[in-house]
Coordinates of C-alpha atoms and ligand atoms in Angstrom, one line a residue:
X15 CA 56.4 -49.0 -16.9
X16 CA 53.7 -46.4 -16.1
X17 CA 51.8 -47.6 -19.1
X18 CA 51.8 -51.2 -17.9
X19 CA 50.3 -50.1 -14.5
X20 CA 47.7 -48.2 -16.3
X21 CA 46.6 -51.0 -18.6
X22 CA 46.7 -53.6 -15.8
X23 CA 44.5 -51.2 -13.8
X24 CA 42.0 -50.9 -16.6
X25 CA 41.8 -54.6 -17.2
X26 CA 41.4 -55.4 -13.6
X27 CA 38.6 -52.9 -13.3
X28 CA 36.6 -54.6 -16.0
X29 CA 33.2 -53.2 -16.4
X30 CA 33.0 -50.7 -13.6
X31 CA 30.2 -50.6 -11.1
X32 CA 28.8 -54.1 -11.6
X33 CA 30.5 -56.1 -8.9
X34 CA 28.7 -57.3 -5.8
X35 CA 29.8 -56.5 -2.2
X36 CA 32.4 -59.0 -1.1
X37 CA 30.6 -59.5 2.2
X38 CA 27.3 -58.5 3.5
X39 CA 27.4 -54.8 4.5
X40 CA 31.0 -54.3 3.3
X41 CA 31.1 -52.4 0.0
X42 CA 33.6 -53.8 -2.4
X43 CA 36.5 -51.6 -3.4
X44 CA 37.0 -51.6 -7.1
X45 CA 40.6 -51.9 -8.1
X46 CA 41.5 -48.3 -8.8
X47 CA 41.7 -47.2 -12.4
X48 CA 44.2 -44.5 -13.1
X49 CA 44.1 -41.9 -15.8
X50 CA 47.0 -40.1 -17.3
X51 CA 46.0 -36.7 -18.7
X52 CA 47.8 -34.1 -20.7
X53 CA 46.8 -30.4 -20.2
X54 CA 47.7 -28.0 -23.0
X55 CA 47.5 -24.3 -22.2
X56 CA 47.6 -20.9 -24.1
X57 CA 50.0 -19.5 -21.5
X58 CA 53.7 -19.3 -21.3
X59 CA 54.9 -22.2 -19.0
X60 CA 54.6 -21.2 -15.4
X61 CA 53.4 -17.7 -16.2
X62 CA 52.2 -15.9 -13.1
X63 CA 48.4 -16.1 -12.4
X64 CA 47.4 -17.7 -15.7
X65 CA 50.1 -20.4 -16.2
X66 CA 50.3 -21.0 -12.5
X67 CA 46.5 -21.2 -12.4
X68 CA 46.6 -23.9 -15.0
X69 CA 49.3 -25.7 -13.0
X70 CA 47.3 -25.3 -9.8
X71 CA 44.3 -26.9 -11.5
X72 CA 46.4 -29.9 -12.6
X73 CA 47.9 -30.2 -9.1
X74 CA 44.5 -30.0 -7.4
X75 CA 43.1 -32.7 -9.7
X76 CA 46.0 -35.0 -8.9
X77 CA 45.9 -34.3 -5.2
X78 CA 42.1 -34.5 -4.7
X79 CA 42.0 -37.7 -6.7
X80 CA 44.7 -39.3 -4.7
X81 CA 46.8 -39.7 -7.8
X82 CA 44.1 -41.6 -9.7
X83 CA 44.3 -38.8 -12.3
X84 CA 47.7 -37.4 -13.2
X85 CA 47.9 -34.3 -15.3
X86 CA 51.0 -33.3 -17.2
X87 CA 50.9 -29.6 -18.0
X88 CA 52.3 -28.2 -21.2
X89 CA 52.9 -24.5 -21.7
X90 CA 52.1 -22.7 -25.0
X91 CA 54.2 -24.2 -27.7
X92 CA 55.4 -27.2 -25.7
X93 CA 52.9 -29.7 -27.2
X94 CA 50.8 -27.5 -29.4
X95 CA 51.0 -23.7 -30.1
X96 CA 48.8 -21.4 -27.9
X97 CA 46.0 -21.0 -30.5
X98 CA 45.7 -24.7 -31.2
X99 CA 44.7 -25.7 -27.7
X100 CA 41.0 -25.8 -28.6
X101 CA 41.5 -28.2 -31.5
X102 CA 44.0 -30.3 -29.6
X103 CA 41.6 -31.0 -26.8
X104 CA 38.7 -31.4 -29.2
X105 CA 40.4 -34.2 -31.1
X106 CA 41.8 -35.8 -27.9
X107 CA 45.6 -35.0 -28.4
X108 CA 45.2 -33.7 -24.8
X109 CA 42.4 -34.5 -22.4
X110 CA 42.2 -31.0 -20.9
X111 CA 43.1 -27.4 -21.9
X112 CA 43.3 -24.1 -20.2
X113 CA 42.9 -20.8 -22.0
X114 CA 40.3 -18.1 -22.8
X115 CA 37.2 -18.3 -25.0
X116 CA 38.0 -15.2 -27.1
X117 CA 41.0 -17.0 -28.7
X118 CA 38.5 -19.1 -30.6
X119 CA 36.4 -16.3 -32.0
X120 CA 37.4 -17.2 -35.6
X121 CA 35.8 -20.6 -35.1
X122 CA 32.9 -19.8 -32.7
X123 CA 31.7 -16.2 -32.5
X124 CA 29.7 -17.0 -29.3
X125 CA 32.9 -18.2 -27.5
X126 CA 34.1 -14.7 -27.0
X127 CA 31.2 -13.8 -24.7
X128 CA 32.4 -16.5 -22.2
X129 CA 35.7 -14.8 -21.6
X130 CA 35.1 -11.1 -21.7
X131 CA 32.4 -8.7 -22.9
X132 CA 33.3 -5.1 -23.4
X133 CA 31.5 -2.9 -20.8
X134 CA 30.0 -6.2 -19.6
X135 CA 29.9 -7.9 -16.2
X136 CA 32.7 -7.8 -13.7
X137 CA 34.0 -11.0 -12.1
X138 CA 31.4 -11.2 -9.3
X139 CA 28.6 -10.6 -11.8
X140 CA 30.0 -13.0 -14.4
X141 CA 30.3 -15.8 -11.8
X142 CA 26.7 -15.1 -10.8
X143 CA 25.6 -15.4 -14.4
X144 CA 27.7 -18.5 -15.0
X145 CA 26.4 -20.5 -12.0
X146 CA 23.0 -19.0 -11.3
X147 CA 22.0 -17.2 -14.5
X148 CA 22.2 -19.9 -17.1
X149 CA 25.7 -19.1 -18.4
X150 CA 27.3 -22.4 -17.8
X151 CA 24.4 -24.2 -19.5
X152 CA 24.8 -22.0 -22.6
X153 CA 28.5 -22.5 -22.6
X154 CA 28.2 -26.3 -22.7
X155 CA 25.7 -26.0 -25.5
X156 CA 28.1 -23.8 -27.5
X157 CA 31.1 -26.1 -27.1
X158 CA 29.2 -29.4 -27.4
X159 CA 29.6 -29.7 -31.2
X160 CA 33.3 -29.6 -30.7
X161 CA 33.4 -32.6 -28.4
X162 CA 34.3 -30.3 -25.4
X163 CA 32.9 -29.6 -22.0
X164 CA 33.9 -26.1 -20.8
X165 CA 34.3 -25.0 -17.1
X166 CA 35.1 -21.6 -15.6
X167 CA 38.6 -21.9 -14.3
X168 CA 40.0 -18.5 -13.3
X169 CA 39.2 -14.9 -13.4
X170 CA 41.5 -11.9 -13.7
X171 CA 39.1 -9.3 -12.3
X172 CA 39.0 -5.9 -14.1
X173 CA 42.0 -5.7 -16.4
X174 CA 44.0 -2.6 -17.3
X175 CA 43.4 -0.6 -20.5
X176 CA 46.8 -1.2 -21.9
X177 CA 50.3 0.2 -22.6
X178 CA 50.7 3.1 -25.0
X179 CA 53.6 5.2 -26.1
X180 CA 51.5 8.3 -26.5
X181 CA 48.7 9.8 -24.5
X182 CA 45.1 9.1 -25.4
X183 CA 43.3 12.4 -25.1
X184 CA 40.6 11.8 -27.6
X185 CA 39.3 9.1 -29.9
X186 CA 41.4 10.3 -32.7
X187 CA 44.5 9.2 -30.8
X188 CA 43.3 5.6 -31.3
X189 CA 43.1 6.1 -35.1
X190 CA 45.8 4.2 -37.0
X191 CA 46.9 2.6 -33.8
X192 CA 48.1 -1.0 -34.2
X193 CA 47.3 -2.6 -30.9
X194 CA 47.4 -6.2 -29.5
X195 CA 43.8 -6.6 -28.1
X196 CA 41.9 -9.8 -28.6
X197 CA 38.3 -10.7 -28.9
X198 CA 35.4 -8.3 -29.0
X199 CA 37.5 -5.4 -27.6
X200 CA 39.7 -5.7 -30.7
X201 CA 36.7 -5.3 -32.9
X202 CA 35.7 -2.2 -31.0
X203 CA 39.2 -0.8 -31.5
X204 CA 38.8 -1.4 -35.2
X205 CA 35.6 0.6 -35.3
X206 CA 37.4 3.4 -33.5
X207 CA 39.9 3.4 -36.4
X208 CA 42.6 1.3 -34.9
X209 CA 44.1 -2.0 -36.1
X210 CA 43.7 -4.9 -33.6
X211 CA 46.2 -7.7 -33.5
X212 CA 45.7 -11.0 -31.8
X213 CA 48.9 -12.3 -30.3
X214 CA 49.5 -14.9 -27.6
X215 CA 51.0 -13.5 -24.4
X216 CA 54.4 -14.9 -25.0
X217 CA 54.9 -12.8 -28.2
X218 CA 53.7 -9.4 -26.8
X219 CA 56.8 -7.9 -25.3
X220 CA 59.0 -8.4 -28.4
X221 CA 56.2 -7.1 -30.7
X222 CA 55.9 -4.0 -28.7
X223 CA 59.6 -3.5 -28.2
X224 CA 60.4 -3.9 -31.9
X225 CA 57.5 -1.6 -32.9
X226 CA 55.6 -4.2 -34.8
X227 CA 52.7 -3.1 -32.7
X228 CA 52.2 0.4 -31.2
X229 CA 50.3 -0.5 -28.1
X230 CA 49.1 -3.6 -26.2
X231 CA 46.8 -4.7 -23.5
X232 CA 47.7 -7.8 -21.5
X233 CA 46.1 -8.4 -18.1
X234 CA 46.9 -6.2 -15.2
X235 CA 49.9 -5.0 -13.1
X236 CA 50.8 -8.5 -11.8
X237 CA 51.2 -10.0 -15.2
X238 CA 52.3 -6.9 -17.0
X239 CA 55.1 -6.3 -14.6
X240 CA 56.3 -9.9 -15.1
X241 CA 56.4 -9.4 -18.9
X242 CA 58.4 -6.2 -18.4
X243 CA 56.0 -4.2 -20.6
X244 CA 57.0 -1.0 -18.9
X245 CA 60.3 -1.3 -20.7
X246 CA 58.5 -0.9 -24.0
X247 CA 55.8 1.7 -23.3
X248 CA 55.4 4.7 -21.0
X249 CA 51.7 5.2 -20.4
X250 CA 49.6 2.7 -18.6
X251 CA 45.9 3.3 -19.1
X252 CA 42.9 2.2 -17.1
X253 CA 40.2 0.9 -16.8
X254 CA 40.1 -2.2 -18.9
X255 CA 36.7 -1.5 -20.5
X256 CA 37.2 -4.3 -22.9
X257 CA 37.9 -7.0 -20.2
X258 CA 36.0 -6.1 -17.0
X259 CA 36.2 -9.6 -15.5
X260 CA 37.8 -12.0 -17.8
X261 CA 36.9 -15.7 -17.3
X262 CA 39.6 -18.3 -18.1
X263 CA 38.4 -21.6 -19.2
X264 CA 39.2 -25.3 -18.7
X265 CA 38.1 -27.3 -21.7
X266 CA 37.6 -31.0 -21.2
X267 CA 37.6 -33.6 -24.0
X268 CA 34.1 -35.2 -23.7
X269 CA 35.2 -38.8 -24.1
X270 CA 38.1 -38.4 -21.6
X271 CA 35.8 -36.8 -19.1
X272 CA 33.0 -39.3 -19.5
X273 CA 35.5 -42.2 -19.1
X274 CA 36.0 -41.0 -15.5
X275 CA 34.0 -42.6 -12.7
X276 CA 31.5 -40.1 -11.2
X277 CA 33.7 -39.3 -8.2
X278 CA 36.6 -38.3 -10.4
X279 CA 34.3 -36.3 -12.6
X280 CA 33.2 -34.4 -9.5
X281 CA 36.8 -33.9 -8.5
X282 CA 37.8 -32.4 -11.9
X283 CA 34.8 -30.0 -11.9
X284 CA 35.4 -29.0 -8.2
X285 CA 39.0 -28.3 -9.0
X286 CA 38.0 -26.0 -11.8
X287 CA 35.6 -24.2 -9.4
X288 CA 38.4 -23.9 -6.8
X289 CA 40.8 -22.4 -9.3
X290 CA 38.1 -20.1 -10.6
X291 CA 37.9 -18.6 -7.1
X292 CA 41.6 -18.8 -6.2
X293 CA 42.8 -17.0 -9.3
X294 CA 40.6 -14.0 -8.6
X295 CA 41.8 -13.8 -5.0
X296 CA 45.4 -14.0 -6.2
X297 CA 45.0 -11.3 -8.8
X298 CA 43.3 -9.1 -6.2
X299 CA 46.1 -9.6 -3.8
X300 CA 49.0 -9.2 -6.2
X301 CA 47.8 -6.5 -8.6
X302 CA 48.1 -3.7 -6.1
X303 CA 51.5 -4.8 -5.0
X304 CA 52.7 -4.9 -8.6
X305 CA 51.1 -1.5 -9.4
X306 CA 53.1 0.1 -6.7
X307 CA 56.3 -1.4 -8.1
X308 CA 55.5 -0.2 -11.6
X309 CA 54.8 3.3 -10.5
X310 CA 57.4 3.8 -7.8
X311 CA 60.3 1.7 -9.1
X312 CA 59.8 1.8 -12.8
X313 CA 58.4 5.3 -13.3
X314 CA 55.3 4.1 -15.2
X315 CA 52.9 6.9 -16.0
X316 CA 49.4 5.9 -14.9
X317 CA 46.5 7.5 -17.0
X318 CA 42.8 7.2 -17.0
X319 CA 41.0 7.1 -20.3
X320 CA 39.0 10.3 -20.7
X321 CA 35.3 9.9 -20.0
X322 CA 34.4 10.9 -23.6
X323 CA 36.7 8.3 -25.0
X324 CA 35.1 5.6 -22.7
X325 CA 31.6 6.8 -23.6
X326 CA 32.4 6.5 -27.3
X327 CA 34.0 3.1 -26.9
X328 CA 30.9 2.0 -25.0
X329 CA 28.7 3.0 -27.9
X330 CA 31.0 1.2 -30.4
X331 CA 31.0 -1.8 -28.1
X332 CA 27.3 -2.0 -28.2
X333 CA 27.3 -1.9 -32.0
X334 CA 29.9 -4.6 -32.2
X335 CA 28.1 -6.9 -29.8
X336 CA 24.8 -6.4 -31.7
X337 CA 26.5 -7.1 -35.0
X338 CA 28.2 -10.3 -33.7
X339 CA 24.8 -11.4 -32.3
X340 CA 23.1 -10.6 -35.6
X341 CA 25.6 -12.8 -37.5
X342 CA 25.2 -15.9 -35.4
X343 CA 22.2 -17.3 -33.6
X344 CA 24.2 -18.9 -30.8
X345 CA 26.1 -15.7 -30.2
X346 CA 22.7 -13.9 -30.1
X347 CA 21.4 -16.3 -27.4
X348 CA 24.5 -15.8 -25.2
X349 CA 24.5 -12.0 -25.7
X350 CA 20.8 -11.7 -24.9
X351 CA 21.2 -13.8 -21.8
X352 CA 24.2 -11.7 -20.6
X353 CA 22.4 -8.4 -21.4
X354 CA 19.3 -9.4 -19.4
X355 CA 21.3 -10.6 -16.4
X356 CA 23.6 -7.6 -16.4
X357 CA 20.7 -5.2 -16.4
X358 CA 19.3 -6.9 -13.4
X359 CA 22.5 -7.3 -11.5
X360 CA 23.6 -3.7 -12.3
X361 CA 20.5 -2.4 -10.5
X362 CA 21.4 -4.4 -7.4
X363 CA 25.1 -3.5 -7.6
X364 CA 24.3 0.2 -7.9
X365 CA 22.9 0.2 -4.4
X366 CA 25.3 -2.4 -3.0
X367 CA 28.9 -2.7 -4.4
X368 CA 29.0 0.7 -6.1
X369 CA 27.3 2.6 -3.3
X370 CA 29.6 1.0 -0.8
X371 CA 32.8 1.9 -2.8
X372 CA 31.6 5.5 -2.8
X373 CA 30.7 5.5 0.9
X374 CA 34.1 4.1 1.7
X375 CA 35.8 7.1 0.1
X376 CA 33.8 9.7 2.0
X377 CA 35.5 11.9 4.5
X378 CA 33.8 14.1 7.1
Ligands
LIG427 CA1 43.6 -8.9 -21.7

């Protein structure tokens, strides 16, 4: 029945935008076309923050379009597996996807830089680069050959360093460690002597509990509490050097997006922008509540990575980033753009955000 309404709508609309006003001074209303979209995601269905962010994006698109676009959301594995989201949207199995760029690193080395860059920019800086520093333009260029239009659609803020069953006192404690850590951070771990594993979120808990991995990072307290990771590892390390402001992405099938009239295209992009901001606010609000619960109710041992470990990881990160850039011209272009922007924004943030954090801690 729905299909009939859809087809009737399409036929009635004819060639959009050509009809004349019905009366002088009274704009004609086109019969409304409706669009039925599928959204595939890399997240477990309804998963806090990420899955709910994807669901929020779908709901916003429906609501703001007055139902002219409906979006059916599929969690990881419901229509396609998590790591096939990119291909599914690229070929038009779904019109929109929600995930993270580093999941596609095997296909597009440059994609990783759009989700998280080790020791790179935080959420505020990344958004500045994305919207005012040429980031979005580069991103569209990188995804264009895949028939996809990307849009920033969520940010977790600074993540946690991960869950370990032993203390990390020196770099040698990372040697031989089999850890779930995706993207560029994983390559850094490899250089530090560890073995990175790329697993979708839904498989992490079991892998850690059964010992098929020794350690894992996921997101932050809000998500990690929901997965129950504290039941499988004792030490919870910070900071998330590898993901200092991870950007989640919406990917739009180019034909599906271009089939929309301009107002609906705007609505889709504005919904992405809204979710991009909302998700960061949600993480900021919920992470500290969840951290309290992890420490006070579940006895989690919080630990900071030693400075010498972080300094070494930073050096290794730089090496990895430069190697990825050297292997792929597009990755080089993105990396150089980020590096330049980060250098500038860091100088500003040293005397603004950072100086203020320090000032806030002072006591007389
Ligand atoms: Ca992560």
